[in-house]
Amino acid sequence: MAAVILQAKGLAKAYGGLKAVDGVDFALNAGEIHALIGPNGAGKTTFVSLLSGRIAPDAGQITLAGQDVTALPAHLRVRKGIAYTFQITSIYPRLSVFDNVALAAQSQGARDLAGAVGVALGRVGMQGLAGQEAGTLSYGHQRLLELAMGLALKPKVLILDEPTQGLAAGEIDDFGALVRSLVPHTTVLMIEHNMEVVMDLAHRITVLNFGRVLAQGTPAEIRANPAVQAAYLGTDDAAA
Ligand SMILES: Nc1ncnc2c1ncn2[C@@H]1O[C@H](COP(=O)(O)OP(=O)(O)O)[C@@H](O)[C@H]1O
Ligand SMILES: [Mg+2]
């Protein structure tokens, strides 16, 4: 059995009367690509925000490699190896691509800053854009820059919230190859709407619905699960 790197027990977060995350038990295995799917409003972003420390839970516990991190603020979780693209790496539009990644690498304590930036930009295929002002990049390249910034943090666990949103088809292929190249050194948890990407990349899938885990399993198990089909995949299964 694979070692669990990140675990949630009884995680809960309500907004007023709305239980956005309603008692979720979850285990991320070291080295896997794990997809988090579910309808809009299912609680996916809230759940990964709890894991990253961006918001605090009402109840439950989060452990990283067995260590309780529930009370740690997000920046300290980053130091322990949990990087969350949306939170950590919102880009600085007036700075160059290079400087954006350098800030992330610096926060991680990189000694050879230029080298670390070069490696991170190389992984997302953006070395040629290092001098460009980040705010002038295409949307797809801004997303890839966020990813490079996340990688520069040298995370153990990389959490991505809808990373392929707005990417062109060719960029999605490159993204898939990149994610595959990260594991098993890095563990990836990604919220993803593109079912083709999910079924292609994920080793395991967790389905959230109304803040609860509806199902968990391999892509084949999730596809065959009647409850998932009813609640989510429906008739317009994009993976078909
Ligand atoms: N800051 C917030 N304040 C109030 N309600 C929120 C907040 N964030 C999320 N919600 C609500 O919680 C539910 C889950 O949202 P979210 O986690 O963003 O779902 P998903 O990412 O699966 O689409 C939704 O009903 C959403 O409207
Ligand atoms: Mg969301």
Short mmCIF file of C-alpha atoms and ligand atoms in Angstrom, two decimals:
data_model
loop_
_atom_site.label_atom_id
_atom_site.label_comp_id
_atom_site.label_asym_id
_atom_site.label_seq_id
_atom_site.Cartn_x
_atom_site.Cartn_y
_atom_site.Cartn_z
CA MET A 1 0.00 0.00 0.00
CA ALA A 2 1.21 3.47 -0.89
CA ALA A 3 2.12 5.80 1.94
CA VAL A 4 -0.39 8.53 2.68
CA ILE A 5 1.19 11.98 2.35
CA LEU A 6 -1.80 14.21 3.03
CA GLN A 7 -4.86 13.19 5.01
CA ALA A 8 -8.10 14.85 6.05
CA LYS A 9 -10.44 13.51 8.70
CA GLY A 10 -13.94 14.83 9.29
CA LEU A 11 -13.14 18.08 7.53
CA ALA A 12 -16.01 20.56 7.63
CA LYS A 13 -16.66 24.16 6.63
CA ALA A 14 -20.01 25.93 6.55
CA TYR A 15 -20.97 29.34 5.20
CA GLY A 16 -24.00 30.38 7.18
CA GLY A 17 -26.35 27.42 6.89
CA LEU A 18 -24.59 26.04 3.83
CA LYS A 19 -22.34 23.08 4.48
CA ALA A 20 -19.75 23.66 1.74
CA VAL A 21 -17.56 20.82 3.04
CA ASP A 22 -19.48 18.38 5.18
CA GLY A 23 -17.33 15.87 7.03
CA VAL A 24 -14.82 14.77 4.41
CA ASP A 25 -12.37 11.92 4.98
CA PHE A 26 -9.66 11.90 2.36
CA ALA A 27 -6.22 10.41 1.83
CA LEU A 28 -3.73 11.43 -0.81
CA ASN A 29 -1.20 8.71 -1.60
CA ALA A 30 2.42 9.78 -2.05
CA GLY A 31 3.33 9.94 -5.72
CA GLU A 32 -0.15 9.80 -7.21
CA ILE A 33 -2.09 12.09 -9.49
CA HIS A 34 -5.44 12.47 -7.77
CA ALA A 35 -8.33 14.27 -9.42
CA LEU A 36 -11.08 15.98 -7.47
CA ILE A 37 -14.27 16.27 -9.47
CA GLY A 38 -17.90 17.15 -8.87
CA PRO A 39 -20.61 19.56 -9.97
CA ASN A 40 -20.24 23.32 -9.56
CA GLY A 41 -20.74 24.25 -5.94
CA ALA A 42 -19.86 20.75 -4.70
CA GLY A 43 -17.21 22.19 -2.37
CA LYS A 44 -14.05 21.35 -4.31
CA THR A 45 -12.37 24.74 -4.01
CA THR A 46 -13.41 25.04 -0.37
CA PHE A 47 -11.96 21.60 0.32
CA VAL A 48 -8.55 22.32 -1.24
CA SER A 49 -8.56 25.75 0.43
CA LEU A 50 -8.87 23.93 3.75
CA LEU A 51 -6.00 21.60 2.80
CA SER A 52 -3.77 24.52 1.83
CA GLY A 53 -4.65 26.58 4.89
CA ARG A 54 -6.20 29.40 2.93
CA ILE A 55 -9.30 29.01 5.09
CA ALA A 56 -9.74 27.38 8.51
CA PRO A 57 -12.07 24.41 9.04
CA ASP A 58 -14.97 24.39 11.50
CA ALA A 59 -14.09 20.82 12.36
CA GLY A 60 -11.71 18.07 11.38
CA GLN A 61 -8.02 17.42 11.11
CA ILE A 62 -5.38 17.63 8.38
CA THR A 63 -2.09 15.78 8.55
CA LEU A 64 0.94 16.02 6.26
CA ALA A 65 3.15 12.96 6.42
CA GLY A 66 1.55 12.17 9.76
CA GLN A 67 2.09 15.62 11.23
CA ASP A 68 -0.94 17.66 12.26
CA VAL A 69 -0.97 20.87 10.20
CA THR A 70 -4.60 21.85 10.87
CA ALA A 71 -3.67 24.99 12.78
CA LEU A 72 -0.78 26.06 10.52
CA PRO A 73 -1.30 29.16 8.39
CA ALA A 74 -0.93 28.75 4.63
CA HIS A 75 2.59 30.20 4.35
CA LEU A 76 3.88 27.70 6.91
CA ARG A 77 2.16 24.84 5.08
CA VAL A 78 3.99 25.97 1.95
CA ARG A 79 7.27 25.63 3.79
CA LYS A 80 6.27 22.13 4.79
CA GLY A 81 5.61 21.31 1.18
CA ILE A 82 1.96 22.01 0.34
CA ALA A 83 1.70 24.41 -2.60
CA TYR A 84 -1.63 25.62 -3.93
CA THR A 85 -1.41 27.41 -7.24
CA PHE A 86 -4.22 29.89 -6.82
CA GLN A 87 -3.22 31.02 -3.43
CA ILE A 88 0.53 30.99 -3.52
CA THR A 89 1.20 32.07 -7.01
CA SER A 90 -1.18 34.75 -8.11
CA ILE A 91 1.12 36.51 -10.54
CA TYR A 92 2.53 40.02 -10.29
CA PRO A 93 1.46 41.53 -13.61
CA ARG A 94 4.03 44.35 -13.72
CA LEU A 95 6.99 42.08 -13.01
CA SER A 96 8.74 39.97 -15.60
CA VAL A 97 8.06 36.27 -15.94
CA PHE A 98 11.54 35.66 -14.55
CA ASP A 99 10.99 37.85 -11.49
CA ASN A 100 7.63 36.22 -10.73
CA VAL A 101 9.23 32.80 -10.57
CA ALA A 102 12.28 34.19 -8.75
CA LEU A 103 10.01 35.43 -5.94
CA ALA A 104 8.62 31.93 -5.48
CA ALA A 105 12.09 30.35 -5.65
CA GLN A 106 13.44 32.90 -3.19
CA SER A 107 10.66 32.20 -0.69
CA GLN A 108 11.70 28.57 -0.90
CA GLY A 109 15.29 29.56 -0.09
CA ALA A 110 16.84 28.69 -3.45
CA ARG A 111 20.60 29.40 -3.51
CA ASP A 112 20.98 29.55 -7.25
CA LEU A 113 18.01 31.75 -8.05
CA ALA A 114 18.62 32.03 -11.79
CA GLY A 115 19.14 28.29 -12.01
CA ALA A 116 15.97 27.51 -10.07
CA VAL A 117 13.96 29.93 -12.23
CA GLY A 118 15.41 28.40 -15.40
CA VAL A 119 14.44 24.90 -14.32
CA ALA A 120 10.88 25.90 -13.37
CA LEU A 121 10.33 27.86 -16.58
CA GLY A 122 11.84 25.02 -18.59
CA ARG A 123 9.37 22.55 -17.15
CA VAL A 124 6.44 24.57 -18.44
CA GLY A 125 8.18 25.45 -21.72
CA MET A 126 8.41 29.19 -21.02
CA GLN A 127 12.18 29.85 -21.00
CA GLY A 128 11.76 32.04 -24.07
CA LEU A 129 9.32 34.32 -22.25
CA ALA A 130 11.46 35.04 -19.17
CA GLY A 131 11.86 38.74 -19.98
CA GLN A 132 8.22 39.42 -20.77
CA GLU A 133 6.01 41.42 -18.42
CA ALA A 134 3.72 38.82 -16.84
CA GLY A 135 0.56 40.89 -17.29
CA THR A 136 1.03 40.91 -21.05
CA LEU A 137 1.09 37.11 -21.36
CA SER A 138 -1.79 35.19 -22.91
CA TYR A 139 -4.21 33.69 -20.41
CA GLY A 140 -2.82 30.21 -21.05
CA HIS A 141 0.72 31.38 -20.42
CA GLN A 142 -0.33 33.13 -17.23
CA ARG A 143 -1.74 29.81 -16.01
CA LEU A 144 1.51 28.07 -16.93
CA LEU A 145 3.46 30.81 -15.17
CA GLU A 146 1.42 30.11 -12.02
CA LEU A 147 2.36 26.49 -12.39
CA ALA A 148 6.06 27.38 -12.77
CA MET A 149 5.79 29.46 -9.60
CA GLY A 150 4.22 26.52 -7.81
CA LEU A 151 7.02 24.25 -9.02
CA ALA A 152 9.67 26.74 -7.88
CA LEU A 153 8.33 26.18 -4.37
CA LYS A 154 9.57 22.58 -4.69
CA PRO A 155 6.37 21.21 -3.17
CA LYS A 156 5.81 17.70 -1.90
CA VAL A 157 2.12 18.16 -2.69
CA LEU A 158 1.01 20.39 -5.54
CA ILE A 159 -2.66 21.35 -5.50
CA LEU A 160 -4.09 22.72 -8.73
CA ASP A 161 -7.55 24.26 -9.02
CA GLU A 162 -8.81 23.86 -12.58
CA PRO A 163 -5.37 24.15 -14.18
CA THR A 164 -6.51 23.54 -17.77
CA GLN A 165 -9.26 26.12 -17.71
CA GLY A 166 -8.68 28.49 -20.61
CA LEU A 167 -5.85 26.48 -22.12
CA ALA A 168 -5.87 25.63 -25.83
CA ALA A 169 -5.94 21.94 -26.85
CA GLY A 170 -2.20 21.81 -27.55
CA GLU A 171 -1.45 23.49 -24.24
CA ILE A 172 -3.62 20.90 -22.45
CA ASP A 173 -1.53 18.10 -23.99
CA ASP A 174 1.67 19.77 -22.82
CA PHE A 175 0.14 20.27 -19.39
CA GLY A 176 -0.71 16.57 -19.15
CA ALA A 177 2.84 15.58 -20.05
CA LEU A 178 4.16 18.01 -17.47
CA VAL A 179 1.96 16.67 -14.67
CA ARG A 180 3.02 13.12 -15.51
CA SER A 181 6.66 14.18 -15.35
CA LEU A 182 6.17 15.55 -11.81
CA VAL A 183 5.07 12.28 -10.24
CA PRO A 184 6.03 10.32 -8.26
CA HIS A 185 8.56 12.84 -6.95
CA THR A 186 5.73 15.31 -6.36
CA THR A 187 2.17 14.30 -5.46
CA VAL A 188 -0.53 16.10 -7.44
CA LEU A 189 -4.08 16.86 -6.37
CA MET A 190 -6.03 18.58 -9.11
CA ILE A 191 -9.55 19.90 -9.39
CA GLU A 192 -10.40 19.38 -13.02
CA HIS A 193 -13.55 19.78 -15.09
CA ASN A 194 -12.21 18.39 -18.34
CA MET A 195 -13.19 14.72 -18.02
CA GLU A 196 -10.86 13.69 -20.79
CA VAL A 197 -7.94 15.14 -18.83
CA VAL A 198 -9.19 13.53 -15.60
CA MET A 199 -9.63 10.06 -17.07
CA ASP A 200 -6.31 10.31 -18.89
CA LEU A 201 -4.14 11.61 -16.04
CA ALA A 202 -5.60 10.56 -12.72
CA HIS A 203 -4.54 7.43 -10.88
CA ARG A 204 -7.43 7.93 -8.50
CA ILE A 205 -10.48 10.17 -8.46
CA THR A 206 -12.56 11.57 -5.62
CA VAL A 207 -16.05 12.80 -6.44
CA LEU A 208 -17.54 15.48 -4.22
CA ASN A 209 -21.24 16.24 -4.19
CA PHE A 210 -22.96 18.64 -1.76
CA GLY A 211 -19.78 18.83 0.30
CA ARG A 212 -19.52 15.07 0.75
CA VAL A 213 -17.48 12.31 -0.83
CA LEU A 214 -19.82 10.58 -3.25
CA ALA A 215 -17.29 8.11 -4.59
CA GLN A 216 -13.60 7.39 -4.77
CA GLY A 217 -11.68 5.06 -7.04
CA THR A 218 -9.76 4.52 -10.23
CA PRO A 219 -10.98 6.18 -13.43
CA ALA A 220 -12.57 2.87 -14.48
CA GLU A 221 -14.35 2.50 -11.13
CA ILE A 222 -15.61 6.07 -11.22
CA ARG A 223 -16.88 5.72 -14.77
CA ALA A 224 -18.79 2.57 -13.80
CA ASN A 225 -20.23 4.00 -10.57
CA PRO A 226 -24.02 4.47 -10.93
CA ALA A 227 -24.21 7.15 -8.23
CA VAL A 228 -21.53 9.17 -10.02
CA GLN A 229 -23.25 8.76 -13.34
CA ALA A 230 -26.52 9.95 -11.85
CA ALA A 231 -25.10 12.89 -9.94
CA TYR A 232 -22.42 14.09 -12.21
CA LEU A 233 -21.31 12.42 -15.38
CA GLY A 234 -24.87 12.29 -16.67
CA THR A 235 -25.52 12.03 -20.35
CA ASP A 236 -23.03 14.63 -21.51
CA ASP A 237 -20.02 12.69 -20.30
CA ALA A 238 -17.24 14.69 -21.86
CA ALA A 239 -14.91 11.72 -21.60
CA ALA A 240 -17.02 9.69 -23.99
N1 LIG B 1 -16.60 32.60 0.85
C1 LIG B 1 -17.79 32.03 0.69
N2 LIG B 1 -18.89 32.57 1.25
C2 LIG B 1 -20.11 32.02 1.12
N3 LIG B 1 -20.34 30.89 0.42
C3 LIG B 1 -19.30 30.30 -0.17
C4 LIG B 1 -17.98 30.84 -0.08
N4 LIG B 1 -17.13 30.03 -0.78
C5 LIG B 1 -17.90 29.05 -1.28
N5 LIG B 1 -19.18 29.20 -0.92
C6 LIG B 1 -20.29 28.31 -1.25
O1 LIG B 1 -19.90 26.99 -0.89
C7 LIG B 1 -20.30 26.05 -1.87
C8 LIG B 1 -19.08 25.33 -2.40
O2 LIG B 1 -18.32 26.24 -3.17
P1 LIG B 1 -16.96 25.83 -3.86
O3 LIG B 1 -16.08 25.19 -2.85
O4 LIG B 1 -16.43 27.02 -4.56
O5 LIG B 1 -17.45 24.74 -4.90
P2 LIG B 1 -16.75 24.16 -6.23
O6 LIG B 1 -15.32 24.58 -6.22
O7 LIG B 1 -16.95 22.68 -6.15
O8 LIG B 1 -17.51 24.74 -7.39
C9 LIG B 1 -21.05 26.83 -2.94
O9 LIG B 1 -22.43 26.74 -2.68
C10 LIG B 1 -20.55 28.23 -2.75
O10 LIG B 1 -21.50 29.18 -3.17
MG MG B 2 -14.16 25.68 -7.59
#
